PDB file of C-alpha atoms and ligand atoms in Angstrom:
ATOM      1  CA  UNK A 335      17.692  -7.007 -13.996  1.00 84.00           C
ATOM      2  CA  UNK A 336      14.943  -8.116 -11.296  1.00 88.00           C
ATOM      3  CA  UNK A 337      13.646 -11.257 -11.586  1.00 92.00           C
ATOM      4  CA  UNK A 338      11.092 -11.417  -8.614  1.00 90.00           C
ATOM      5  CA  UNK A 339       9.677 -14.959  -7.213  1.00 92.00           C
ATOM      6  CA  UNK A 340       6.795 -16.902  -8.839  1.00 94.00           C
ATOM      7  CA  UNK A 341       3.714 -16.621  -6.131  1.00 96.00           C
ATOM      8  CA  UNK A 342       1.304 -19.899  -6.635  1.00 97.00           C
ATOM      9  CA  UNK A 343      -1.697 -20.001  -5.733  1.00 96.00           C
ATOM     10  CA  UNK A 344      -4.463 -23.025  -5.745  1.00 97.00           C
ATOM     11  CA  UNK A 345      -6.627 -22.231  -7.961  1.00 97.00           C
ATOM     12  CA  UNK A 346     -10.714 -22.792  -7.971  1.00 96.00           C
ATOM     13  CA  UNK A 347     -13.501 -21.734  -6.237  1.00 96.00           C
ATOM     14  CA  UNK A 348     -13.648 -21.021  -2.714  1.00 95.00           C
ATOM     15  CA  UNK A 349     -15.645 -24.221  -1.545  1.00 98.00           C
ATOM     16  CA  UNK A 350     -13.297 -26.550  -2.983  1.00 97.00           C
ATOM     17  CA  UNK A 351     -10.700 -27.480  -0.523  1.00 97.00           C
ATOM     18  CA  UNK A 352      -7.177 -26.776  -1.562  1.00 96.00           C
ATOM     19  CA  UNK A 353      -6.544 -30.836  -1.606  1.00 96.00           C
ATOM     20  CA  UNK A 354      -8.458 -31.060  -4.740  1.00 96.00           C
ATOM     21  CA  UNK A 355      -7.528 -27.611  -6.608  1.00 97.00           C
ATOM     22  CA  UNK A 356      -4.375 -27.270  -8.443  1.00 97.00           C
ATOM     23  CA  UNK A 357      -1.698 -25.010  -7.815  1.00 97.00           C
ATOM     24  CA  UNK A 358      -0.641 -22.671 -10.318  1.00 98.00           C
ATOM     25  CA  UNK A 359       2.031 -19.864 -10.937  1.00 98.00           C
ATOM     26  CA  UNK A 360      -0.339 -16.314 -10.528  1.00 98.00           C
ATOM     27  CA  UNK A 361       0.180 -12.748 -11.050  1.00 98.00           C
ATOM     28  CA  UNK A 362       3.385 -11.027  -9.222  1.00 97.00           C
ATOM     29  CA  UNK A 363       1.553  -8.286  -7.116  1.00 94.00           C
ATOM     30  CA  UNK A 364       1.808  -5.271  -7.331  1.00 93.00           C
ATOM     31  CA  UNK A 365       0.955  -2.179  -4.774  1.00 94.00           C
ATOM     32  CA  UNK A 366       0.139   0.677  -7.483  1.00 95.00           C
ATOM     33  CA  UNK A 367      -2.955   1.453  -7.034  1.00 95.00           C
ATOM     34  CA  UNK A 368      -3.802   2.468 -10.940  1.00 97.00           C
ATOM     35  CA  UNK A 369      -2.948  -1.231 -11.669  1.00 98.00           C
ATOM     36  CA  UNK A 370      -5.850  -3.388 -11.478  1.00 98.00           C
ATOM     37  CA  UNK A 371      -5.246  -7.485 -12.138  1.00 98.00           C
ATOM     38  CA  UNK A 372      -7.399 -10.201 -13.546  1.00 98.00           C
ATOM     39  CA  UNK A 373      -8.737 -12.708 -11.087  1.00 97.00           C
ATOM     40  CA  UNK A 374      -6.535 -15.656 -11.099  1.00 97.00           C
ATOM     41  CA  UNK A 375      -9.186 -18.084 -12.217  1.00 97.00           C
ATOM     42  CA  UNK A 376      -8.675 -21.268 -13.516  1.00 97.00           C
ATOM     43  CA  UNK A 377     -10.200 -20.168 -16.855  1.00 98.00           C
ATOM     44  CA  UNK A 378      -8.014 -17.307 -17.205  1.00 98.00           C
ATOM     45  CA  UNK A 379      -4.770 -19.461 -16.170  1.00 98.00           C
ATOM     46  CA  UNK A 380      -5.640 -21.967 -18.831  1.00 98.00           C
ATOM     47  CA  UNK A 381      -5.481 -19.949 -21.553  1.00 98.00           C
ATOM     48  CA  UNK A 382      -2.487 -17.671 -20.623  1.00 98.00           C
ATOM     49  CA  UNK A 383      -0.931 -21.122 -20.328  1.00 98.00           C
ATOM     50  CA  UNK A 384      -1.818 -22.032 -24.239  1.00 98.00           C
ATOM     51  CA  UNK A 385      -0.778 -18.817 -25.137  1.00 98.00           C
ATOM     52  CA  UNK A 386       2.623 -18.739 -23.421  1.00 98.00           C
ATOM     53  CA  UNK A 387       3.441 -22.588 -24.307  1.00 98.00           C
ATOM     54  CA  UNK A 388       5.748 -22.359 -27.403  1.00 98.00           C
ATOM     55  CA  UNK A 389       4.427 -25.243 -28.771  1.00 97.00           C
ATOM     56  CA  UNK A 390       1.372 -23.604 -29.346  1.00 98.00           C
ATOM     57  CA  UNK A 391       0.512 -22.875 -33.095  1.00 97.00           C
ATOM     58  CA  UNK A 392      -1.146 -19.849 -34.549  1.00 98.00           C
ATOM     59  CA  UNK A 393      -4.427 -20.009 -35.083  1.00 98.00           C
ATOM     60  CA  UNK A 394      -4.621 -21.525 -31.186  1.00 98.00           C
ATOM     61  CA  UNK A 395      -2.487 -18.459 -30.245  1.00 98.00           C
ATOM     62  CA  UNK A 396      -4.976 -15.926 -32.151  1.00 98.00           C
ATOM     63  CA  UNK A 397      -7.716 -17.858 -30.511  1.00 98.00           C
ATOM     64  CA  UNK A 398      -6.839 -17.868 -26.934  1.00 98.00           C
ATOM     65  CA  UNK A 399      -5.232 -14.350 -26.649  1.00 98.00           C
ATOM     66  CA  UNK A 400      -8.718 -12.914 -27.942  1.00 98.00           C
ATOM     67  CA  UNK A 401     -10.655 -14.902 -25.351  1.00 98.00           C
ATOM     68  CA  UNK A 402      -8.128 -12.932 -22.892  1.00 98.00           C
ATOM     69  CA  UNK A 403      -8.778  -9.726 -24.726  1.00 98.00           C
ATOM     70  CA  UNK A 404     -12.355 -10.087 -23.931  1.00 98.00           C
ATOM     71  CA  UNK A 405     -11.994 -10.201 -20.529  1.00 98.00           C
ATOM     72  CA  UNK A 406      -9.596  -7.574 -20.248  1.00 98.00           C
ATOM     73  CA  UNK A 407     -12.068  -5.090 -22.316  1.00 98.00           C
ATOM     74  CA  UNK A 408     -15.189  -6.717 -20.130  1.00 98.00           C
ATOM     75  CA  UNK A 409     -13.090  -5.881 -16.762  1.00 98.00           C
ATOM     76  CA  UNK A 410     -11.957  -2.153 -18.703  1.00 98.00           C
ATOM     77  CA  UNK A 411     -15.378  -0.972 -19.287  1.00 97.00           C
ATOM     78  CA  UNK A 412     -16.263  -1.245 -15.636  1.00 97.00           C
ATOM     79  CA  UNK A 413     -13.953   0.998 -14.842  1.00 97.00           C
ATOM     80  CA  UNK A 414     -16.040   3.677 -17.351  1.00 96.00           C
ATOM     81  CA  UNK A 415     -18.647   6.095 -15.181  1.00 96.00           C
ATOM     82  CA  UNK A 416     -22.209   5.030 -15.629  1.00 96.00           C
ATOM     83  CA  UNK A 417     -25.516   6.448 -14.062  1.00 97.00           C
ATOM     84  CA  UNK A 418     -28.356   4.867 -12.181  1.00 97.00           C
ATOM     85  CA  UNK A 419     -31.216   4.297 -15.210  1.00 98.00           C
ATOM     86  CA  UNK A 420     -34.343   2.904 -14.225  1.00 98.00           C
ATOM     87  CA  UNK A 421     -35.913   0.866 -17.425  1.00 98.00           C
ATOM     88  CA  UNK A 422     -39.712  -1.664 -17.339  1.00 98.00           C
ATOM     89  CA  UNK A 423     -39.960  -5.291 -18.588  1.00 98.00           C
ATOM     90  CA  UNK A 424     -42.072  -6.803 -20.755  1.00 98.00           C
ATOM     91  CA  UNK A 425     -44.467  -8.113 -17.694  1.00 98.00           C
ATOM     92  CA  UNK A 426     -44.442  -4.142 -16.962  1.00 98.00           C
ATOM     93  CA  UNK A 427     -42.260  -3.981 -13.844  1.00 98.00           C
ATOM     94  CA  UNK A 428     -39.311  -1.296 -13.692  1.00 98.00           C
ATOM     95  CA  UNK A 429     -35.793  -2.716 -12.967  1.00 98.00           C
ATOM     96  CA  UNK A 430     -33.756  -0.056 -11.528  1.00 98.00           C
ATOM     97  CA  UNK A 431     -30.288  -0.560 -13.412  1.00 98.00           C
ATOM     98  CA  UNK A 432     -27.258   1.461 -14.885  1.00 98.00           C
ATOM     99  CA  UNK A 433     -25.968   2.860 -18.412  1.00 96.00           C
ATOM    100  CA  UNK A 434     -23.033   3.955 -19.152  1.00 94.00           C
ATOM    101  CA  UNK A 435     -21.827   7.054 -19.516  1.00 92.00           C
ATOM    102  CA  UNK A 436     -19.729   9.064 -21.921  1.00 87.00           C
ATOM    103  CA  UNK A 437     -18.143   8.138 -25.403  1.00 96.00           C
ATOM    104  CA  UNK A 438     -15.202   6.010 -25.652  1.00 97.00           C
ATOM    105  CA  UNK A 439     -12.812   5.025 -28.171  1.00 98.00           C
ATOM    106  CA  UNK A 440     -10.055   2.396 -29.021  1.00 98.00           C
ATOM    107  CA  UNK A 441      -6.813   3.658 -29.775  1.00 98.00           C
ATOM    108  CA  UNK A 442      -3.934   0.474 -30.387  1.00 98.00           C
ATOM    109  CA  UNK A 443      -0.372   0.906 -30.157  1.00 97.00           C
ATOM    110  CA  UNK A 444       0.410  -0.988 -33.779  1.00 96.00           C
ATOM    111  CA  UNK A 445       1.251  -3.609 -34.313  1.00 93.00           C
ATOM    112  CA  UNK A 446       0.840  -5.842 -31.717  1.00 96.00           C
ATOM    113  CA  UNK A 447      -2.208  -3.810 -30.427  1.00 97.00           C
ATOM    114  CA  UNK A 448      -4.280  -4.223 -33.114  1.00 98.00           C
ATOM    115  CA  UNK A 449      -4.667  -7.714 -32.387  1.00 98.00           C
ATOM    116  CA  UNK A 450      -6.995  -6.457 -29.277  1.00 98.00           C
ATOM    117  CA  UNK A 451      -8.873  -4.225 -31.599  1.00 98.00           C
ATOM    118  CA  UNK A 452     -11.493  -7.336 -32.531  1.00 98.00           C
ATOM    119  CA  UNK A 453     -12.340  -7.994 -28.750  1.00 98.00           C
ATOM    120  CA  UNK A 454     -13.258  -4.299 -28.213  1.00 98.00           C
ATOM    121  CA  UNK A 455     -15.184  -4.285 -31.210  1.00 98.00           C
ATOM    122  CA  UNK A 456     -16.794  -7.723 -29.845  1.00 97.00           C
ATOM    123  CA  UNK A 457     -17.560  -5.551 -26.535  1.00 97.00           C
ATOM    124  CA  UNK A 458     -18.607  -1.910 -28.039  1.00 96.00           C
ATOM    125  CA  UNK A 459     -20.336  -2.007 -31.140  1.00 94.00           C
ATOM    126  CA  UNK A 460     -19.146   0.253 -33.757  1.00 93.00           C
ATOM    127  CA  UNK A 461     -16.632   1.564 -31.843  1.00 97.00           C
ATOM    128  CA  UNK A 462     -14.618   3.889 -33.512  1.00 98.00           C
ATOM    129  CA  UNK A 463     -10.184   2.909 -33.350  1.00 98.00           C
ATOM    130  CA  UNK A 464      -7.453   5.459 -33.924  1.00 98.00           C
ATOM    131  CA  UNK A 465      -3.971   4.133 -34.277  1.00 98.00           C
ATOM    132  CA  UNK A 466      -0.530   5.329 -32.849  1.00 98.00           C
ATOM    133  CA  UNK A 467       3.191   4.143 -34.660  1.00 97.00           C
ATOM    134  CA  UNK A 468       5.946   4.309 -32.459  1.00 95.00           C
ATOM    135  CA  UNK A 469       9.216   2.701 -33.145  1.00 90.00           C
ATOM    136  CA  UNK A 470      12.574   2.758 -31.865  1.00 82.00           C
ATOM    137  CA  UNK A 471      15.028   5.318 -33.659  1.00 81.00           C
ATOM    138  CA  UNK A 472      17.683   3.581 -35.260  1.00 80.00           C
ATOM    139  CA  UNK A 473      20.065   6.451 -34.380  1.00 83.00           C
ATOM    140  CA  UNK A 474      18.995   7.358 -31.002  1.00 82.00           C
ATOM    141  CA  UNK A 475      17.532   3.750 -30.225  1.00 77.00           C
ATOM    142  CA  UNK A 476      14.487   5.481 -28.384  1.00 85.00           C
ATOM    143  CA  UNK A 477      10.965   4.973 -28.876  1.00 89.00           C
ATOM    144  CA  UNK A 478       9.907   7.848 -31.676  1.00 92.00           C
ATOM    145  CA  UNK A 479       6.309   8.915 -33.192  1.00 94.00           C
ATOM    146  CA  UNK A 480       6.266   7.693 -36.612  1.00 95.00           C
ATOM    147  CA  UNK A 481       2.490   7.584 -37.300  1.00 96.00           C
ATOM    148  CA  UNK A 482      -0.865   8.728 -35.478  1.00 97.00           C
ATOM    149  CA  UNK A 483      -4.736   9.159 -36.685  1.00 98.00           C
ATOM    150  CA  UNK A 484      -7.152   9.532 -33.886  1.00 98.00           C
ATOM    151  CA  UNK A 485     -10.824   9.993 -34.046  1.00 98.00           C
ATOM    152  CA  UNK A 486     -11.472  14.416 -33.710  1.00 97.00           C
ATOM    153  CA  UNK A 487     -12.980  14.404 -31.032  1.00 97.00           C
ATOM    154  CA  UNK A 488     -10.944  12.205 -28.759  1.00 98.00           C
ATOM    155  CA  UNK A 489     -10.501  14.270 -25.818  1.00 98.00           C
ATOM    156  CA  UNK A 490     -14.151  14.264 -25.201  1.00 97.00           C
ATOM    157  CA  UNK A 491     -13.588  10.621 -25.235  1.00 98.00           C
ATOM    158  CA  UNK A 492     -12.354   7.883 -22.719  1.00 98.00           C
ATOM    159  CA  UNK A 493      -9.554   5.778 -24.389  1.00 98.00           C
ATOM    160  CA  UNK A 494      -8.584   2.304 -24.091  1.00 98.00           C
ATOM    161  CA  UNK A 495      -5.196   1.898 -24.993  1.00 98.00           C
ATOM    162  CA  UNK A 496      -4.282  -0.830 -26.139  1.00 98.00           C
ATOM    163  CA  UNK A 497      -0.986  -2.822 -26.082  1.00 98.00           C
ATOM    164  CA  UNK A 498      -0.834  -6.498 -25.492  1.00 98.00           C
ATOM    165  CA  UNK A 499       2.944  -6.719 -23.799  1.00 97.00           C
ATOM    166  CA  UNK A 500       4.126  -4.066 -21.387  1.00 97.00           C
ATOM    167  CA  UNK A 501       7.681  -4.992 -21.231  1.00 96.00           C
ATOM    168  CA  UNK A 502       9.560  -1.291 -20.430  1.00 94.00           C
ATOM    169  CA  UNK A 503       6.673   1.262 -21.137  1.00 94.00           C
ATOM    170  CA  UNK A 504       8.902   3.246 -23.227  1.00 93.00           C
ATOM    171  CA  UNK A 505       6.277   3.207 -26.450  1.00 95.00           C
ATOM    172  CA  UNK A 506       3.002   3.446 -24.150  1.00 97.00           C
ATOM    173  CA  UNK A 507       4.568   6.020 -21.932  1.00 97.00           C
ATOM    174  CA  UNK A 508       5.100   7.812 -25.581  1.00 97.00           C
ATOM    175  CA  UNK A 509       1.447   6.963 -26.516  1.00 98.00           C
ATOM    176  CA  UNK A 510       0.241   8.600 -23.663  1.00 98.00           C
ATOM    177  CA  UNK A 511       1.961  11.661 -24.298  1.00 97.00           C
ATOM    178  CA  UNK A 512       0.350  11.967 -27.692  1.00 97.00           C
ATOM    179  CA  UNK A 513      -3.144  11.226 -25.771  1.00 98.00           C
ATOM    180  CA  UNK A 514      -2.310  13.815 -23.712  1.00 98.00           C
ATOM    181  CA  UNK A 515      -0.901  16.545 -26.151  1.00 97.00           C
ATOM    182  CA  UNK A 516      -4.422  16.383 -27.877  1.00 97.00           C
ATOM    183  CA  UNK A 517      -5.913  17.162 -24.616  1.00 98.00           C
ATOM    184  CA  UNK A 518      -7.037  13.436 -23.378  1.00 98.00           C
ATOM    185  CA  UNK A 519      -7.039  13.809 -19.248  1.00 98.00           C
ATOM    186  CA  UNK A 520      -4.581  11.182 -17.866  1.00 98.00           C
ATOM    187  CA  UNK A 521      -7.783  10.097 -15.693  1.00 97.00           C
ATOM    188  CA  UNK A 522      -9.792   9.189 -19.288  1.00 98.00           C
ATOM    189  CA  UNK A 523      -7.136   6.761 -20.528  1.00 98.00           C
ATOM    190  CA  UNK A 524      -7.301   2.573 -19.596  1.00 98.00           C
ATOM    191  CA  UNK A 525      -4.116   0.624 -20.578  1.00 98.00           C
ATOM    192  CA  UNK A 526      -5.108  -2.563 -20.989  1.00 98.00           C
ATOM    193  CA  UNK A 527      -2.632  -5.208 -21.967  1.00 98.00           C
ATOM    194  CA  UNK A 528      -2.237  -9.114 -21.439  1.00 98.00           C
ATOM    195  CA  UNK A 529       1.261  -9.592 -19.497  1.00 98.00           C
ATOM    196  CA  UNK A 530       2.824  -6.639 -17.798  1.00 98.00           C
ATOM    197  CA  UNK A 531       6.320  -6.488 -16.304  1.00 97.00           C
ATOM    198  CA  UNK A 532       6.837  -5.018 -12.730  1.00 97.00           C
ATOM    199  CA  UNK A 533       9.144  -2.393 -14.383  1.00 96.00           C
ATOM    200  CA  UNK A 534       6.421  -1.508 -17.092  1.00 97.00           C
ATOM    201  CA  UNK A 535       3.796  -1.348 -14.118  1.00 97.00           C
ATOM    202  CA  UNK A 536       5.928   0.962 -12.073  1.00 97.00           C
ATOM    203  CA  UNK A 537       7.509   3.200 -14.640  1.00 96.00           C
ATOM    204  CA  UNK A 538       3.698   4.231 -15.289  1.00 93.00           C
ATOM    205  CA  UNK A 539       2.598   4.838 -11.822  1.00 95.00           C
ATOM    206  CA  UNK A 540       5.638   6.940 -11.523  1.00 96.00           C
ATOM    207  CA  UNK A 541       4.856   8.837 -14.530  1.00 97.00           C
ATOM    208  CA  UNK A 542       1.136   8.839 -15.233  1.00 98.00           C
ATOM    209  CA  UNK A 543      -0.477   6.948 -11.687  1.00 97.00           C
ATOM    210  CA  UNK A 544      -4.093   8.332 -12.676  1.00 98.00           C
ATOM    211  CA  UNK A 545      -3.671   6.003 -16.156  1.00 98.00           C
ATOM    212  CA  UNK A 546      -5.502   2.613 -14.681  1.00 98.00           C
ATOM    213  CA  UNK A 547      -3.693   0.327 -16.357  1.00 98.00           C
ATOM    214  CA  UNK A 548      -5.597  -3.248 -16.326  1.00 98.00           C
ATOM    215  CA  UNK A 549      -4.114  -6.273 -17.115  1.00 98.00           C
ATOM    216  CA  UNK A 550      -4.381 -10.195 -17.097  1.00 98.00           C
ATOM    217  CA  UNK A 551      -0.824 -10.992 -15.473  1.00 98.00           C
ATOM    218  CA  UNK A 552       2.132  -9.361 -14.041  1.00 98.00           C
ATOM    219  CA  UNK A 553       5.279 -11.259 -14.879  1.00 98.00           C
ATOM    220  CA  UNK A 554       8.412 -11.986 -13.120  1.00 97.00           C
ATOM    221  CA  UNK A 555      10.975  -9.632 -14.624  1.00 97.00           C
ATOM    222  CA  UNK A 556      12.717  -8.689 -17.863  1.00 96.00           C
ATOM    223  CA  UNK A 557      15.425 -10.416 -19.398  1.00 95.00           C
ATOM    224  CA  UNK A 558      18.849  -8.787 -20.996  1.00 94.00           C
ATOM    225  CA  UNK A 559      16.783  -8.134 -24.094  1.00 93.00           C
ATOM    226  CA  UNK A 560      13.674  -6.552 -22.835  1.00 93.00           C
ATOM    227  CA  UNK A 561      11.741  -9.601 -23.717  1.00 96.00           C
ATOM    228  CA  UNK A 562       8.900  -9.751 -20.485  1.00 97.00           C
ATOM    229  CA  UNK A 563       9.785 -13.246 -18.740  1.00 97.00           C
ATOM    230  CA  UNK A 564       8.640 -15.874 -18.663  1.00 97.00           C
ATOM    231  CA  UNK A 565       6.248 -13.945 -20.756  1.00 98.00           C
ATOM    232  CA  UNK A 566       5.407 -15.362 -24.610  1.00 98.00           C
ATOM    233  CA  UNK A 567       8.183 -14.725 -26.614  1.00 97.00           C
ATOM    234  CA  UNK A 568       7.166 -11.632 -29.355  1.00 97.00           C
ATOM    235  CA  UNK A 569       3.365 -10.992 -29.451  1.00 97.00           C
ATOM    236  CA  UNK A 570       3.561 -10.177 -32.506  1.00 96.00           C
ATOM    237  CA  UNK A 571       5.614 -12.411 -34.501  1.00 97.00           C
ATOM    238  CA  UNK A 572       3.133 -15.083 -33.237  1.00 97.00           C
ATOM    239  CA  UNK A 573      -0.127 -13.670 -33.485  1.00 98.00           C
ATOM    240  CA  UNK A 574       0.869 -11.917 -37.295  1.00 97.00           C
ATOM    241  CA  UNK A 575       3.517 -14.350 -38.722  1.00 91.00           C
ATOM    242  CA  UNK A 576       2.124 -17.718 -40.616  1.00 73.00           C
TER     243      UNK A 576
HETATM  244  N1  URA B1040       6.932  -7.291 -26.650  1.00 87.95           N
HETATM  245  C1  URA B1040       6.697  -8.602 -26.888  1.00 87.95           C
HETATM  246  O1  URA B1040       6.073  -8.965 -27.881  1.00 87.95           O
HETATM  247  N2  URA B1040       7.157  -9.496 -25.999  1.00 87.95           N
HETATM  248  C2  URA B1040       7.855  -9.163 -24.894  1.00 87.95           C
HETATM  249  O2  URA B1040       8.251 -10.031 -24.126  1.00 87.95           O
HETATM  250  C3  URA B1040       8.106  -7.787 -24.671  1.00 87.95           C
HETATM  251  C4  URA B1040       7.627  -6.874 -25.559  1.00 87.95           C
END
């Protein structure tokens, strides 16, 4: 396995000098074009550090990784097409703006993915969710379709995927597939998760590199068990288990 270096970075805004900003570990970059990264602000390095600090209990972790969701759905949707739309104000002067365009739909990668489902529905207002199951197979030990239910009309749609760890890519790789086989274009599909591995983040530009994959972090490496490091530990286990 690869472990690559920690980068650090001060962090703060650009007037500060570097004297009075603290330095920080920041994302691992990465030259894939279809990955796009989460400024490294202070705000966002504060609460990837509460939710990566083992010491840090449930309802904290809940609360923290949604704050995280909500930027990476906020950053997401401005990836979505939109179209110039001129509106008035109340004092009766027009305001040439934007609205977006096309229908979009959630689609988590359970179960860790439905934890990301509230901050989309925070962002997009009855917003409709389908759901993909894909575990490993005891016998084979690879990732295998065990459940799906996806809105009817989803290829007409642009999906965000969602997944909050991409350690290998092995089960969104699969859930991309199933996008695809019901006639999703690979352009139409956002991955967003919280902490991506440089082996997740190139196994998808290999495979699908018109997938924009957005994400808050890229980590150092994986360890002998697949677990992203340093990452969190399981998402799951700490956002689901009391
Ligand atoms: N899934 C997790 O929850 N954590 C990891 O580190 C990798 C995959």
């Amino acid at each position: 396995k690869v472990i690559q270096r920690a980068p650090s970075q001060h962090l703060g805004p650009k007037y500060r000098p570097d004297e009075e900003k603290p330095s920080a570990t920041v994302s691992t970059k990465v030259t894939h074009e279809n990955v796009t990264v989460l400024p490294q602000t202070p705000q966002l390095i504060a609460l990837l550090t509460m939710i990566r600090d083992k010491t840090t209990n449930r309802a904290d972790f809940i609360f923290y990784s949604n704050r995280i969701n909500r930027l990476l759905v906020e950053e997401a949707l401005n990836h979505l097409p939109c179209l110039p739309q001129t509106i008035t104000t109340p004092v009766g002067r027009p305001y040439a703006g934007v609205q977006f365009e096309g229908k979009i739909c959630g689609v988590s990668i359970m179960r860790a993915g439905e934890a990301m489902e509230q901050a989309l529905r925070e962002c997009c207002r009855s917003v409709r969710i389908g759901k993909i199951l894909i575990q490993r197979d005891e016998e084979t030990s690879l990732p295998k379709l065990f459940y799906d239910k996806l809105p009817g009309d989803v290829a007409e749609r642009w999906v965000l995927l969602l997944d909050p760890m991409l350690a290998t890519g092995g089960s969104a790789l699969m859930a991309v597939d199933v996008l695809r086989s019901r006639g999703v274009p690979e352009d139409h599909i956002l991955f967003l998760n919280l902490i991506a591995s440089p082996e997740g983040a190139a196994n998808f530009a290999q495979k699908f590199p018109k997938v924009r994959i957005v994400t808050a972090f890229v980590d150092q490496g994986l360890d002998e068990k697949n677990y992203i490091v340093p990452g969190l530990g399981d998402f799951g286990d700490r956002f689901y288990t009391l």
